[in-house]
Amino acid sequence: MSIRLFDLAPDFDANTSLGNIRFHEWLGDSWGVLFSHPADFTPVCTTELGAVAKRKSDFQKRNVKVIALSVDSVEAHTAWISDINETQGVELDFPIIADPDFTISHLYGFVHPNASDRFTVRSVVVIDPDKKVKLIITYPASTGRNFDELIRVIDSLQLTAKYSVATPANWVQGDDVVISTAIQTEDISAKFPKGYRAVTPYLRLTPQPDL
Ligand code: BEZ
């Protein structure tokens, strides 16, 4: 099986480096990031887990819970976390799922058999508080993920969940946003009191509403 945008994120029981969890219950009312790793004790994954641990406060302030998955055992994860902490200068304190029989990896489509049937690819899934899948990005095992980009997309998703806006190409916090085409021009002033600029009748920009 695989997952697609706006699907309900599949629920599952898992053994993790921080004990057993039921995924949806563990997520609670938070946003979630689930990211897969090809294997423990691999160099790129080690840097990625360190990078995520360093961004702890960025995820926390966005109400995002982070959980990793690798197809090795809890015992292997525990030993690997010591290495990650030592080599990356972090205190990794989010759970890493042990998925030795690939059950969860198959549920989420993290195994791409033409890449490898022994390793998962490097996928990252963002889940909203309704447990809906809002983002899936997949990288090959040889490319470490860009976690600045992940945070940027989470900011966009959280903004668009709250306001009738979308974010344009290369948008970052503080840039103008695009007013939804569903909003009639005559309704813009009431909804967007900071004003707007119409580049074309369908491309209307307004200052970021939550700043
Ligand atoms: C790595 O994390 O370094 C890695 C894992 C599997 C294949 C290639 C690289």
Short mmCIF file of C-alpha atoms and ligand atoms in Angstrom, two decimals:
data_model
loop_
_atom_site.label_atom_id
_atom_site.label_comp_id
_atom_site.label_asym_id
_atom_site.label_seq_id
_atom_site.Cartn_x
_atom_site.Cartn_y
_atom_site.Cartn_z
CA MET A 1 0.00 0.00 0.00
CA SER A 2 1.00 3.61 -0.30
CA ILE A 3 -0.34 6.95 0.82
CA ARG A 4 -1.44 10.02 -1.09
CA LEU A 5 -2.13 13.62 -0.11
CA PHE A 6 -5.27 14.11 2.02
CA ASP A 7 -5.49 10.39 2.86
CA LEU A 8 -6.04 9.56 6.50
CA ALA A 9 -2.55 8.70 7.77
CA PRO A 10 -2.60 4.96 8.52
CA ASP A 11 -2.64 4.16 12.24
CA PHE A 12 -0.31 1.49 13.63
CA ASP A 13 1.24 0.03 16.78
CA ALA A 14 5.00 0.35 16.95
CA ASN A 15 7.99 -0.44 19.12
CA THR A 16 10.17 2.62 19.34
CA SER A 17 13.35 3.71 21.04
CA LEU A 18 11.08 5.39 23.63
CA GLY A 19 8.65 2.48 24.17
CA ASN A 20 5.53 1.19 22.48
CA ILE A 21 3.10 3.61 20.85
CA ARG A 22 -0.21 3.67 19.01
CA PHE A 23 0.53 6.26 16.34
CA HIS A 24 -2.68 8.33 16.30
CA GLU A 25 -2.88 8.36 20.08
CA TRP A 26 0.77 9.44 20.27
CA LEU A 27 0.09 12.29 17.81
CA GLY A 28 -2.85 13.58 19.87
CA ASP A 29 -3.83 17.07 18.67
CA SER A 30 -0.40 17.89 17.27
CA TRP A 31 0.89 18.07 13.75
CA GLY A 32 3.23 15.18 12.96
CA VAL A 33 6.34 14.51 10.92
CA LEU A 34 7.15 10.87 10.14
CA PHE A 35 10.40 10.30 8.29
CA SER A 36 11.93 7.04 7.09
CA HIS A 37 15.58 6.04 7.14
CA PRO A 38 17.20 3.34 5.01
CA ALA A 39 19.09 1.78 7.93
CA ASP A 40 20.79 2.42 11.28
CA PHE A 41 24.49 3.29 11.48
CA THR A 42 24.51 4.88 8.03
CA PRO A 43 26.31 8.19 7.50
CA VAL A 44 23.68 10.38 5.81
CA CYS A 45 20.93 9.23 8.21
CA THR A 46 23.18 10.03 11.16
CA THR A 47 23.54 13.63 10.00
CA GLU A 48 19.80 13.89 9.30
CA LEU A 49 18.76 12.71 12.76
CA GLY A 50 21.27 15.12 14.27
CA ALA A 51 19.85 17.96 12.15
CA VAL A 52 16.29 17.20 13.32
CA ALA A 53 17.36 16.99 16.96
CA LYS A 54 18.99 20.44 16.61
CA ARG A 55 15.67 21.88 15.32
CA LYS A 56 13.73 20.63 18.38
CA SER A 57 12.50 24.09 19.40
CA ASP A 58 11.44 24.93 15.80
CA PHE A 59 9.20 21.86 15.72
CA GLN A 60 7.93 22.46 19.27
CA LYS A 61 6.88 26.05 18.63
CA ARG A 62 4.88 24.87 15.59
CA ASN A 63 3.15 22.15 17.68
CA VAL A 64 4.80 19.42 15.57
CA LYS A 65 5.74 16.00 16.97
CA VAL A 66 8.59 14.29 15.16
CA ILE A 67 9.07 10.54 14.79
CA ALA A 68 11.62 8.64 12.69
CA LEU A 69 11.45 5.10 11.33
CA SER A 70 14.20 2.67 10.47
CA VAL A 71 13.89 -1.02 9.70
CA ASP A 72 16.39 -2.06 12.39
CA SER A 73 15.64 -3.15 15.97
CA VAL A 74 15.05 -1.03 19.08
CA GLU A 75 18.39 -2.30 20.45
CA ALA A 76 20.18 -1.11 17.30
CA HIS A 77 18.36 2.24 17.51
CA THR A 78 19.47 2.71 21.12
CA ALA A 79 23.12 2.11 20.24
CA TRP A 80 22.86 4.33 17.15
CA ILE A 81 21.29 7.19 19.15
CA SER A 82 24.43 7.22 21.36
CA ASP A 83 26.55 7.61 18.22
CA ILE A 84 24.27 10.35 16.88
CA ASN A 85 24.40 12.27 20.15
CA GLU A 86 28.17 12.00 20.32
CA THR A 87 28.98 12.77 16.69
CA GLN A 88 26.31 15.41 16.02
CA GLY A 89 26.48 17.16 19.41
CA VAL A 90 22.79 16.64 20.23
CA GLU A 91 20.47 14.98 22.76
CA LEU A 92 18.10 13.12 20.44
CA ASP A 93 14.84 12.75 22.37
CA PHE A 94 12.20 11.89 19.78
CA PRO A 95 11.23 8.25 19.11
CA ILE A 96 12.68 6.10 16.34
CA ILE A 97 10.31 3.35 15.22
CA ALA A 98 11.74 -0.16 14.84
CA ASP A 99 10.20 -1.75 11.75
CA PRO A 100 12.21 -4.95 11.20
CA ASP A 101 9.43 -6.72 9.29
CA PHE A 102 8.74 -3.60 7.14
CA THR A 103 5.03 -3.57 8.15
CA ILE A 104 4.84 0.19 8.67
CA SER A 105 7.21 0.90 5.77
CA HIS A 106 4.88 -0.96 3.40
CA LEU A 107 1.79 0.69 4.94
CA TYR A 108 3.25 4.11 4.07
CA GLY A 109 4.90 3.11 0.77
CA PHE A 110 8.43 3.72 2.04
CA VAL A 111 9.82 0.73 0.13
CA HIS A 112 10.41 1.41 -3.55
CA PRO A 113 11.40 -2.01 -4.91
CA ASN A 114 13.17 -0.64 -7.98
CA ALA A 115 15.44 1.36 -5.65
CA SER A 116 15.85 -1.46 -3.10
CA ASP A 117 13.65 -4.02 -1.41
CA ARG A 118 16.01 -4.17 1.58
CA PHE A 119 16.02 -0.47 2.48
CA THR A 120 13.33 2.17 2.72
CA VAL A 121 13.75 5.32 0.67
CA ARG A 122 14.16 8.64 2.45
CA SER A 123 10.55 9.84 2.74
CA VAL A 124 9.08 12.55 4.92
CA VAL A 125 5.36 12.79 5.64
CA VAL A 126 3.60 15.73 7.33
CA ILE A 127 0.30 14.95 9.06
CA ASP A 128 -2.16 17.58 10.28
CA PRO A 129 -4.11 17.47 13.58
CA ASP A 130 -7.02 15.74 11.75
CA LYS A 131 -4.51 12.96 10.85
CA LYS A 132 -4.63 13.89 7.17
CA VAL A 133 -1.49 13.54 5.05
CA LYS A 134 -0.52 17.06 3.95
CA LEU A 135 2.95 16.54 2.46
CA ILE A 136 4.99 13.63 1.10
CA ILE A 137 8.53 14.21 -0.15
CA THR A 138 10.75 11.33 -1.18
CA TYR A 139 14.49 11.47 -1.73
CA PRO A 140 16.91 8.78 -2.83
CA ALA A 141 19.05 7.21 -0.09
CA SER A 142 22.10 9.13 -1.35
CA THR A 143 20.58 12.61 -0.72
CA GLY A 144 20.09 13.92 2.80
CA ARG A 145 16.90 15.88 3.35
CA ASN A 146 16.69 19.66 3.67
CA PHE A 147 15.03 20.35 7.03
CA ASP A 148 14.89 24.10 6.42
CA GLU A 149 12.59 23.26 3.51
CA LEU A 150 10.51 20.96 5.71
CA ILE A 151 9.98 23.75 8.26
CA ARG A 152 9.19 26.18 5.43
CA VAL A 153 6.47 23.87 4.09
CA ILE A 154 5.04 23.32 7.59
CA ASP A 155 4.80 27.12 7.95
CA SER A 156 2.97 27.30 4.62
CA LEU A 157 0.61 24.43 5.56
CA GLN A 158 -0.19 26.00 8.92
CA LEU A 159 -0.81 29.39 7.32
CA THR A 160 -3.08 28.00 4.63
CA ALA A 161 -4.97 25.92 7.24
CA LYS A 162 -5.87 29.18 9.01
CA TYR A 163 -6.39 31.73 6.22
CA SER A 164 -7.73 31.64 2.63
CA VAL A 165 -4.24 31.99 1.20
CA ALA A 166 -1.58 30.03 -0.65
CA THR A 167 2.15 30.66 -0.68
CA PRO A 168 4.00 31.55 -3.90
CA ALA A 169 7.24 30.14 -5.29
CA ASN A 170 10.16 30.29 -2.85
CA TRP A 171 7.97 31.88 -0.18
CA VAL A 172 9.54 32.28 3.25
CA GLN A 173 8.19 33.72 6.50
CA GLY A 174 7.40 37.42 6.08
CA ASP A 175 6.87 37.39 2.31
CA ASP A 176 3.53 38.33 0.77
CA VAL A 177 1.06 35.49 0.22
CA VAL A 178 -1.45 34.75 -2.53
CA ILE A 179 -5.15 35.33 -1.87
CA SER A 180 -7.24 32.27 -2.74
CA THR A 181 -8.99 32.55 -6.10
CA ALA A 182 -12.16 31.46 -4.26
CA ILE A 183 -12.27 34.92 -2.58
CA GLN A 184 -14.23 37.47 -4.59
CA THR A 185 -12.47 40.83 -5.06
CA GLU A 186 -15.27 42.66 -3.19
CA ASP A 187 -14.67 40.45 -0.11
CA ILE A 188 -10.91 40.97 0.08
CA SER A 189 -10.87 44.13 2.22
CA ALA A 190 -12.95 42.54 4.98
CA LYS A 191 -10.85 39.37 5.03
CA PHE A 192 -7.44 40.97 4.51
CA PRO A 193 -7.38 44.34 6.30
CA LYS A 194 -3.66 44.84 5.52
CA GLY A 195 -4.65 45.47 1.89
CA TYR A 196 -3.71 43.74 -1.33
CA ARG A 197 -2.06 44.19 -4.71
CA ALA A 198 -3.60 42.69 -7.86
CA VAL A 199 -0.88 41.72 -10.35
CA THR A 200 -3.59 40.16 -12.52
CA PRO A 201 -7.25 39.48 -11.65
CA TYR A 202 -6.20 36.00 -10.46
CA LEU A 203 -2.84 36.83 -8.84
CA ARG A 204 -3.59 38.95 -5.79
CA LEU A 205 -0.97 39.37 -3.08
CA THR A 206 -1.41 40.41 0.53
CA PRO A 207 0.99 40.75 3.47
CA GLN A 208 1.30 37.59 5.55
CA PRO A 209 -1.89 37.76 7.69
CA ASP A 210 -0.53 36.36 10.98
CA LEU A 211 2.35 38.82 11.44
C1 BEZ B 1 23.22 6.79 4.41
O1 BEZ B 1 22.40 7.12 5.27
O2 BEZ B 1 24.34 7.25 4.39
C2 BEZ B 1 22.83 5.82 3.34
C3 BEZ B 1 21.93 4.80 3.63
C4 BEZ B 1 21.61 3.89 2.63
C5 BEZ B 1 22.16 4.02 1.37
C6 BEZ B 1 23.02 5.08 1.09
C7 BEZ B 1 23.35 5.99 2.09
#
